[in-house]
XYZ file of C-alpha atoms in Angstrom:
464
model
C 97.757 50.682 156.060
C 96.799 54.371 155.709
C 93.989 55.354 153.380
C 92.965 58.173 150.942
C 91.520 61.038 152.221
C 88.138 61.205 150.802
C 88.160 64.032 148.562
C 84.323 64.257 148.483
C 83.233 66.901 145.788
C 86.290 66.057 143.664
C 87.314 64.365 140.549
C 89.842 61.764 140.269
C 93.111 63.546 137.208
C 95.300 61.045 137.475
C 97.595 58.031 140.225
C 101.159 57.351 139.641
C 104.103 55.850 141.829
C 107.193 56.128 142.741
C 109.238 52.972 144.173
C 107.867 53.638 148.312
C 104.447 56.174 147.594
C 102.008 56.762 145.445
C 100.731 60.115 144.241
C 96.772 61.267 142.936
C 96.100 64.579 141.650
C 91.822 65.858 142.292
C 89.897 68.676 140.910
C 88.373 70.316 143.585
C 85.433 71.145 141.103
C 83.919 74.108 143.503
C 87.425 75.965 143.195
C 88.524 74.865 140.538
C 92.499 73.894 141.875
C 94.181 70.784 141.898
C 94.578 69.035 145.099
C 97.558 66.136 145.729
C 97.910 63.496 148.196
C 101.095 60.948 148.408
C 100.135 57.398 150.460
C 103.725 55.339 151.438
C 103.511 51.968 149.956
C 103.945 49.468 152.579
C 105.401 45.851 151.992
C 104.761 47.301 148.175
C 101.134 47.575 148.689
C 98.769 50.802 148.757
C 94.845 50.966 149.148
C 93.217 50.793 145.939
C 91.329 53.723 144.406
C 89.029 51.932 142.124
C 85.798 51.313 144.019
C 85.526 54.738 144.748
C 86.824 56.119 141.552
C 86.487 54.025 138.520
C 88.571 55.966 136.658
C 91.289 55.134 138.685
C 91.614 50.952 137.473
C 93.855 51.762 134.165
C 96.182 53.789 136.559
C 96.406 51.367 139.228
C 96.855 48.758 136.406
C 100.281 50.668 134.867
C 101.497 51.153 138.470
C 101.896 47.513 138.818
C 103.707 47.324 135.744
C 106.048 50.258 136.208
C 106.678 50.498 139.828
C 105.680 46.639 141.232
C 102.805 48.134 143.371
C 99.685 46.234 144.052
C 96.791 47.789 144.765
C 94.627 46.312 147.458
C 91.126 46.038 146.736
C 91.666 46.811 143.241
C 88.877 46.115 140.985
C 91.047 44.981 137.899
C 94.236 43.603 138.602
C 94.984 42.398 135.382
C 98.348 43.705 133.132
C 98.132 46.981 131.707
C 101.017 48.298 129.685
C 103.135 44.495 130.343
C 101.661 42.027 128.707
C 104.044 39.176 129.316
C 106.400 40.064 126.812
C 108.989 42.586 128.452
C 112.400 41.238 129.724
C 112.541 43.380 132.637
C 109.807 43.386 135.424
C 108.545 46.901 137.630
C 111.384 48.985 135.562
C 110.819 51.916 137.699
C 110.690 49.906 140.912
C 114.461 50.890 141.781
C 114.682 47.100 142.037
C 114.198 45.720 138.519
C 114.947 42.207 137.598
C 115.403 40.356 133.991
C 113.347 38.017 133.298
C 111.829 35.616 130.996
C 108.708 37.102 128.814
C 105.487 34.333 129.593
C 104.404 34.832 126.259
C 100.779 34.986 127.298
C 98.621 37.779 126.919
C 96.693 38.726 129.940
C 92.854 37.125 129.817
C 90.006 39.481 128.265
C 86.932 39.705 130.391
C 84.090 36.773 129.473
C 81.240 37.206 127.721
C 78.405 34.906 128.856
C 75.255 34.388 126.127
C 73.572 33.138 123.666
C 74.877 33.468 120.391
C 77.600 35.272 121.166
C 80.785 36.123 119.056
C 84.043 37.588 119.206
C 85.922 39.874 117.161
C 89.368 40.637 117.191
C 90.581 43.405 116.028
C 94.248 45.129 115.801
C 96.863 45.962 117.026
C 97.817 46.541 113.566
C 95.034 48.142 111.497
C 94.558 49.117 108.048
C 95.769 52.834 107.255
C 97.693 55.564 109.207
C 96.827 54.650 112.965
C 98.526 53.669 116.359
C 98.922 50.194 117.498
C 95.562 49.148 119.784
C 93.549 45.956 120.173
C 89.983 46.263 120.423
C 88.056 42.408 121.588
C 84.219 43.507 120.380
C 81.773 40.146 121.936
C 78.934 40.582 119.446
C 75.084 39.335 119.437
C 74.359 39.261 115.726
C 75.670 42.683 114.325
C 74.961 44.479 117.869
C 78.162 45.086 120.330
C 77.445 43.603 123.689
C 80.824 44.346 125.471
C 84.276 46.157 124.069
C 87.656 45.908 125.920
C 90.374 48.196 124.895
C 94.019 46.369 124.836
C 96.914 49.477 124.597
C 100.542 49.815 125.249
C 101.699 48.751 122.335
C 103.270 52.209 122.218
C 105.092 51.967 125.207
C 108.596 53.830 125.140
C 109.854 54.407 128.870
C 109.135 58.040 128.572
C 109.299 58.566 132.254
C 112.297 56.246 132.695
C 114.129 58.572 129.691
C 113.472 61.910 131.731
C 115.048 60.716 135.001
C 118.401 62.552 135.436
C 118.298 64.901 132.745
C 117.232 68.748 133.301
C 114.005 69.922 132.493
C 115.010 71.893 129.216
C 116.682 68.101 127.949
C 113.557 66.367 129.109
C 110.757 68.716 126.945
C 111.749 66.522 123.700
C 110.266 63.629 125.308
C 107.298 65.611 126.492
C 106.724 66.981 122.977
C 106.557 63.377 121.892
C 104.231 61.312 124.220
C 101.191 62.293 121.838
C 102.595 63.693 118.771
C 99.310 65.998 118.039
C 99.373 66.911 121.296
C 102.707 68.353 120.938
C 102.207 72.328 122.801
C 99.990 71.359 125.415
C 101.378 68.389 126.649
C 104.667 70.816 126.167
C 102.831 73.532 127.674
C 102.231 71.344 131.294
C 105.559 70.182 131.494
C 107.368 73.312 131.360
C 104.583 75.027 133.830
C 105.287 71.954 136.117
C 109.489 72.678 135.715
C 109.124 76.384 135.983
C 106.298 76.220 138.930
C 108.939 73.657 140.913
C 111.994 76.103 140.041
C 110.072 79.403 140.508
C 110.950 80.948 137.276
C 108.741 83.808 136.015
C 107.449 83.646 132.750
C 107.796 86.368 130.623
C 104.699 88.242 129.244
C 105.200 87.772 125.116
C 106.103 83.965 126.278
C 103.041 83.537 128.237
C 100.624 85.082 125.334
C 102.751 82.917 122.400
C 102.183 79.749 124.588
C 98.160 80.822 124.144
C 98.272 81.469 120.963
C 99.879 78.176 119.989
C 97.728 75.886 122.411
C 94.651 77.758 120.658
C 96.195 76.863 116.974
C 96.765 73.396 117.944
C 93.108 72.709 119.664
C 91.666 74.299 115.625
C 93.747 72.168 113.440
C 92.884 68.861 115.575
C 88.857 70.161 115.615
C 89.093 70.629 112.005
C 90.802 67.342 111.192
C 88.719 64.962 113.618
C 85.737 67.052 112.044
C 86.236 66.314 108.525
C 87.708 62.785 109.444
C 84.076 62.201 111.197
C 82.695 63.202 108.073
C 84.823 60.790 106.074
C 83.994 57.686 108.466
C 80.322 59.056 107.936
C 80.795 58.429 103.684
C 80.250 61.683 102.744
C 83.723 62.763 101.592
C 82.952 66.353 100.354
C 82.794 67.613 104.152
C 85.817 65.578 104.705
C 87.643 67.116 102.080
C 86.599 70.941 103.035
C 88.327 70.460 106.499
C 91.429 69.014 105.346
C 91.740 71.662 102.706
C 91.378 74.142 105.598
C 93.601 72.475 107.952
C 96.503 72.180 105.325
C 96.306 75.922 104.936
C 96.612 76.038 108.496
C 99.804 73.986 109.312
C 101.501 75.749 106.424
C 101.093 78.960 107.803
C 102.053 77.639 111.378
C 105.225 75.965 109.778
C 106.116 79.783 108.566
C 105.562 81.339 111.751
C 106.650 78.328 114.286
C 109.398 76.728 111.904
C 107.445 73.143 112.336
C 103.787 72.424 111.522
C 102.403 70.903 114.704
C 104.802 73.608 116.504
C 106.781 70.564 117.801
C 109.922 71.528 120.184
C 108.533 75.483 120.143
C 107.575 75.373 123.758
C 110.424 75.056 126.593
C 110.804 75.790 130.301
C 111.303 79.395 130.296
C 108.937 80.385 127.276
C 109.234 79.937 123.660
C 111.954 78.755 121.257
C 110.836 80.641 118.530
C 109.058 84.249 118.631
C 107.578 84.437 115.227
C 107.946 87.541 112.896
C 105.193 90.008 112.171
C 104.843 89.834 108.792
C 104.156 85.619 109.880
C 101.683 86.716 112.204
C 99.767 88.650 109.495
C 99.551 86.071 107.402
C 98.294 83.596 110.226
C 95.792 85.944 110.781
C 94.383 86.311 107.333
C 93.999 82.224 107.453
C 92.640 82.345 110.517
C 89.816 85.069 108.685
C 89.279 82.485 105.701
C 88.743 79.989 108.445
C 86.267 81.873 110.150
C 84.031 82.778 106.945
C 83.727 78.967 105.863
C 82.841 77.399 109.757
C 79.646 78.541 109.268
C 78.805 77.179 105.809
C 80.714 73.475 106.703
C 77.814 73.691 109.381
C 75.127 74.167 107.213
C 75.988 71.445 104.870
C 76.634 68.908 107.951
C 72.986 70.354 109.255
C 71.579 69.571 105.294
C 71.872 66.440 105.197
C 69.344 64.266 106.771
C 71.950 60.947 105.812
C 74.611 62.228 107.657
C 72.615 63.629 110.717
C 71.187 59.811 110.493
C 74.823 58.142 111.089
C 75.289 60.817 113.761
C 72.798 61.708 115.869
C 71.568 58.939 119.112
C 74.821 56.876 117.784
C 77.486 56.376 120.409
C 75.390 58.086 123.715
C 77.629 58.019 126.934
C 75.661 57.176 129.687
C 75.511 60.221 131.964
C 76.301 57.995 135.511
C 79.466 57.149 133.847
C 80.439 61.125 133.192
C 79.520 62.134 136.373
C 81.980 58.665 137.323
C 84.786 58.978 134.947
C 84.908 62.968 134.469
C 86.328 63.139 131.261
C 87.462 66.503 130.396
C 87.832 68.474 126.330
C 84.903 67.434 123.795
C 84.367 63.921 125.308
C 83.474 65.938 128.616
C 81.734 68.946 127.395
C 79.548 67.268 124.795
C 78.183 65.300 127.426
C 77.508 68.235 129.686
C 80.448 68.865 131.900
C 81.804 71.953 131.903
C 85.249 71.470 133.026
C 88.580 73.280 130.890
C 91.390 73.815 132.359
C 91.486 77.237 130.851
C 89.444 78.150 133.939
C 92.159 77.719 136.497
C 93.701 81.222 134.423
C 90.730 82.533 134.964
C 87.388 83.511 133.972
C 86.666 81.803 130.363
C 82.962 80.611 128.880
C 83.400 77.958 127.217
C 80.489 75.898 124.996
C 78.923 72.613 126.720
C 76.635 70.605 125.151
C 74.450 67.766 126.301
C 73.881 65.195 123.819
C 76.729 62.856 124.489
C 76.695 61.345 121.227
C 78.462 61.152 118.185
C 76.618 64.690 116.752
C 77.304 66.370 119.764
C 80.786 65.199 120.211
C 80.816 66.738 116.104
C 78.960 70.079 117.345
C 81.152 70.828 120.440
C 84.176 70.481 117.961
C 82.415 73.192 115.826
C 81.565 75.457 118.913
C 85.286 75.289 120.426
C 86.826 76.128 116.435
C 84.677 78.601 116.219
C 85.833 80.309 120.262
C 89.665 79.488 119.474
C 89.340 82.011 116.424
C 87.900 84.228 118.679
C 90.321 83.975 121.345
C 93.000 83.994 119.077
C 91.699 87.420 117.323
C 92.034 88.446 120.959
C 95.181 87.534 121.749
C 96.944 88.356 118.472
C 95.383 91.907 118.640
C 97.104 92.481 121.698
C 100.504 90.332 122.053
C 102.933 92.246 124.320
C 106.602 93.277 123.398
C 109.410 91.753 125.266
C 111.128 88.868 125.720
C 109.740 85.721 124.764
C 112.031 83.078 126.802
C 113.839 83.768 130.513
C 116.569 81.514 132.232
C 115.480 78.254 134.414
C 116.644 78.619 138.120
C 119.055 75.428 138.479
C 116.852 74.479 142.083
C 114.670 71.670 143.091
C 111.222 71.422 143.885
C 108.282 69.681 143.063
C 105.054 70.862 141.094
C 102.188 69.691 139.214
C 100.411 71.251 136.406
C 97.528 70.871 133.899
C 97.464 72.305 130.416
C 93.870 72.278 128.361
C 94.943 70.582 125.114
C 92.313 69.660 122.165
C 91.687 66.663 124.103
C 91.249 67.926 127.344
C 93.747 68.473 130.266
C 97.174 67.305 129.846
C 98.363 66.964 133.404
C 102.515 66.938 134.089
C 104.073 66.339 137.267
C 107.791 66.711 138.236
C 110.254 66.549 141.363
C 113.827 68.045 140.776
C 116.929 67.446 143.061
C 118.713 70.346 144.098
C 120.442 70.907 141.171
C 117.562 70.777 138.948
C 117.678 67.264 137.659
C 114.538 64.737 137.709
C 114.171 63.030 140.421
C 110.558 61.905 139.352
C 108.196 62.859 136.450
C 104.418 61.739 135.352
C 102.788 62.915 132.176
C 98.921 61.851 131.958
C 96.908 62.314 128.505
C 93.419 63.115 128.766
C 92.692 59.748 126.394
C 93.198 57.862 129.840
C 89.807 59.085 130.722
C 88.179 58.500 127.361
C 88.950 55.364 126.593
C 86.935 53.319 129.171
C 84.191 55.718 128.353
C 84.256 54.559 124.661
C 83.943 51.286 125.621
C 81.187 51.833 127.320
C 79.416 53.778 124.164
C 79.635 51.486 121.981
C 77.792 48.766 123.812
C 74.099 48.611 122.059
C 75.734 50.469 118.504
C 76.073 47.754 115.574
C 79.905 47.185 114.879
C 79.483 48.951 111.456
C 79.190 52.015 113.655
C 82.675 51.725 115.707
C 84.946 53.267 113.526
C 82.591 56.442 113.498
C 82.179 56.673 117.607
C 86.062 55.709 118.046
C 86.638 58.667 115.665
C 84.152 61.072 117.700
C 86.495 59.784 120.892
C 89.902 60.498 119.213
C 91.850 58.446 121.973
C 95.390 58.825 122.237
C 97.017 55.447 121.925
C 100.559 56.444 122.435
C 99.100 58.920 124.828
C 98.536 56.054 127.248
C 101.138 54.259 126.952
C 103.987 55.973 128.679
């Protein structure tokens, strides 16, 4: 059985399958590009990832639910995304068979100790929230292991794409993380038009900035204030969604949708907003600019607040030089990573801290640099077209987009006509969430909801 090139120096984005190979996309961190390599699976069997890339056990996991690979030498081969209750087994293995659900949930890791407890919580939880179950083993009120349960959410996004052409396939794109809606948008269509070579227009190129800038401030400025909320101190909460509504209204004037679902397709932009929309965006975007500073003051003035924060939540460093998460999770914690940089030269803010507070202050920093950018961009947009055609071709491409979360990464192979043959969509939340769990060992439960907020996993993100 052939094996994986090394890839010393690089960082592990994301494994998927197809029914005979599977596929890994690197960062080479010294360039930064992304690097892919494609293994045949033999006798449905590959060699496992894992013990050289942890990150890589969740992916291997789905792989054997999708596609009916094993990987050899896995480190977890338990169910990921199946757990026992689906009628039809590998769907994407090209040979899928019916069969009957075991009705048995796949085994939680054991907990050995004195006077330990479990806690079960979700998948249903109290208030707005995805569908995830968290197992928290507990010595008194401290948290001695979490394991993370998803898919839940699971819709056969990738199974809905195959066939249809690229333009059909955005909705689903737009949809695998609803807040995530223009960059996850953003990578698909740069995977479609990088496999087609279709040239982006200017104006469509400079709109797709502007609205991946817009998204990554009203998702800093919610999971701010929400932080705030889980913290008890409601006043902060309520400034940020105050700001935030005034935000998606204006976006729903110049977009036509408030999250700017649907607004990005292969080719450019469905919608190229109106001037007299753009001013008043930018007059918002002022008024949010004049209060950032005094929202951090009053975060920084309050020593119970900075208590709930700060040393609560820590990611161990060994695990983000391991795991290289990318957005806040990543850059809070010191790496520097945004896949802004493979446009081009960009500073962006890095903290150290790892911790709930710094996961709040990096949140601050990047608001505070999308306004910036954005006065940038908006002072300069280009005149022209803001959409061009999609060659009917084949080809095959991948692509990452930074979203508020960190890189969105799409992948796509069309047939000669321009249908998918093949398609992969990862959310960055696939490299949080082991991270979380590892954060939260030490914390007291009462403590969880705040570091799962300071995470912001996507649930439905993960779950394909």
């Amino acid at each position: 059985m052939r094996d994986w090139p090394r890839f010393d120096g690089h960082d592990l984005l994301a494994l998927w399958a197809e029914p005979d190979r599977v596929h890994a996309a690197f960062l080479d961190v010294a360039g930064p590009a992304v690097v892919r390599a494609t293994l045949p699976a033999e006798a449905g069997r590959y060699p496992a990832l894992s013990r050289r890339f942890p990150a890589a056990a969740w992916f291997e996991r789905s792989i054997r639910d999708l596609w009916g690979l094993e990987a050899e030498g896995a480190a977890d081969l338990r169910p990921w995304l199946d757990h026992g209750l689906w009628h039809i087994r590998a769907p994407l293995s090209g040979s899928a068979a019916r069969h009957s659900p075991l009705q048995e949930l796949p085994e939680f890791l054991p907990v050995e100790g004195e006077g330990i407890h479990r806690i079960p919580v979700g998948p249903i939880h109290a208030g707005v929230i995805e569908a995830g179950h968290f197992r928290f083993h507990v010595q008194g009120e401290t948290i001695v292991r979490l394991e993370a349960r998803l898919g839940y959410k699971h819709k056969g996004v990738l199974a809905l794409m195959l066939g249809k052409s690229p333009r059909a396939a955005m909705r689903f794109a737009a949809r695998l993380s609803g807040d995530t809606t223009v960059a996850h948008s953003i990578a698909f269509a740069r995977a479609a038009e990088a496999a087609t070579g279709a040239e982006l227009p200017p104006r469509a190129a400079a709109l797709r900035a502007v609205m991946l800038e817009l998204e990554r401030l009203h998702n800093h400025l919610n999971d701010m204030g929400f932080l705030a909320k889980d913290a008890a101190f409601a006043p902060l909460s309520a400034q940020f969604g105050l700001l935030r509504e005034a935000l998606l209204r204006v976006l729903a004037q110049c977009f036509g949708h408030r999250l700017m679902m649907d607004r990005v397709i292969p080719g450019g932009v469905a919608l190229d907003p109106e001037d007299v929309s753009l001013a008043r965006l930018r007059a918002v975007l002022a008024e949010i600019g004049r209060e950032l500073p005094g929202l951090l003051a009053i975060y920084e003035g309050h020593a119970s607040l900075q208590d709930r924060m700060m040393g609560t939540g820590i990611i161990p460093p060994a695990l983000v030089a391991s795991f290289a998460p990318g957005g806040v999770v990543g850059r809070s914690a010191g790496r520097p990573f945004d896949a802004r940089l493979l446009d081009g030269p960009i500073t962006v803010p890095v903290r150290a801290g790892g911790d709930v507070d710094a996961r709040w202050r990096q949140r601050h920093d990047e608001a505070l640099h999308s306004l910036a950018l954005l006065d940038v961009i908006l002072s300069a947009l280009p005149s022209g077209p803001a959409t061009a055609p999609l060659p009917q071709r084949g080809g095959e491409a991948v692509a990452l987009a930074e979203g508020f979360r960190g890189e969105c990464l799409a992948w796509l192979r069309l047939d000669d006509g321009g249908l998918i043959e093949a398609s992969f969509l990862r959310d960055p939340s696939w490299l949080h969430w082991p991270l979380l769990e590892a954060a939260v060992i030490g914390n007291i439960v009462a403590d969880f909801p705040l570091i799962n907020k300071s995470f912001n996993g996507s649930y439905s993100g993960c779950d394909l």
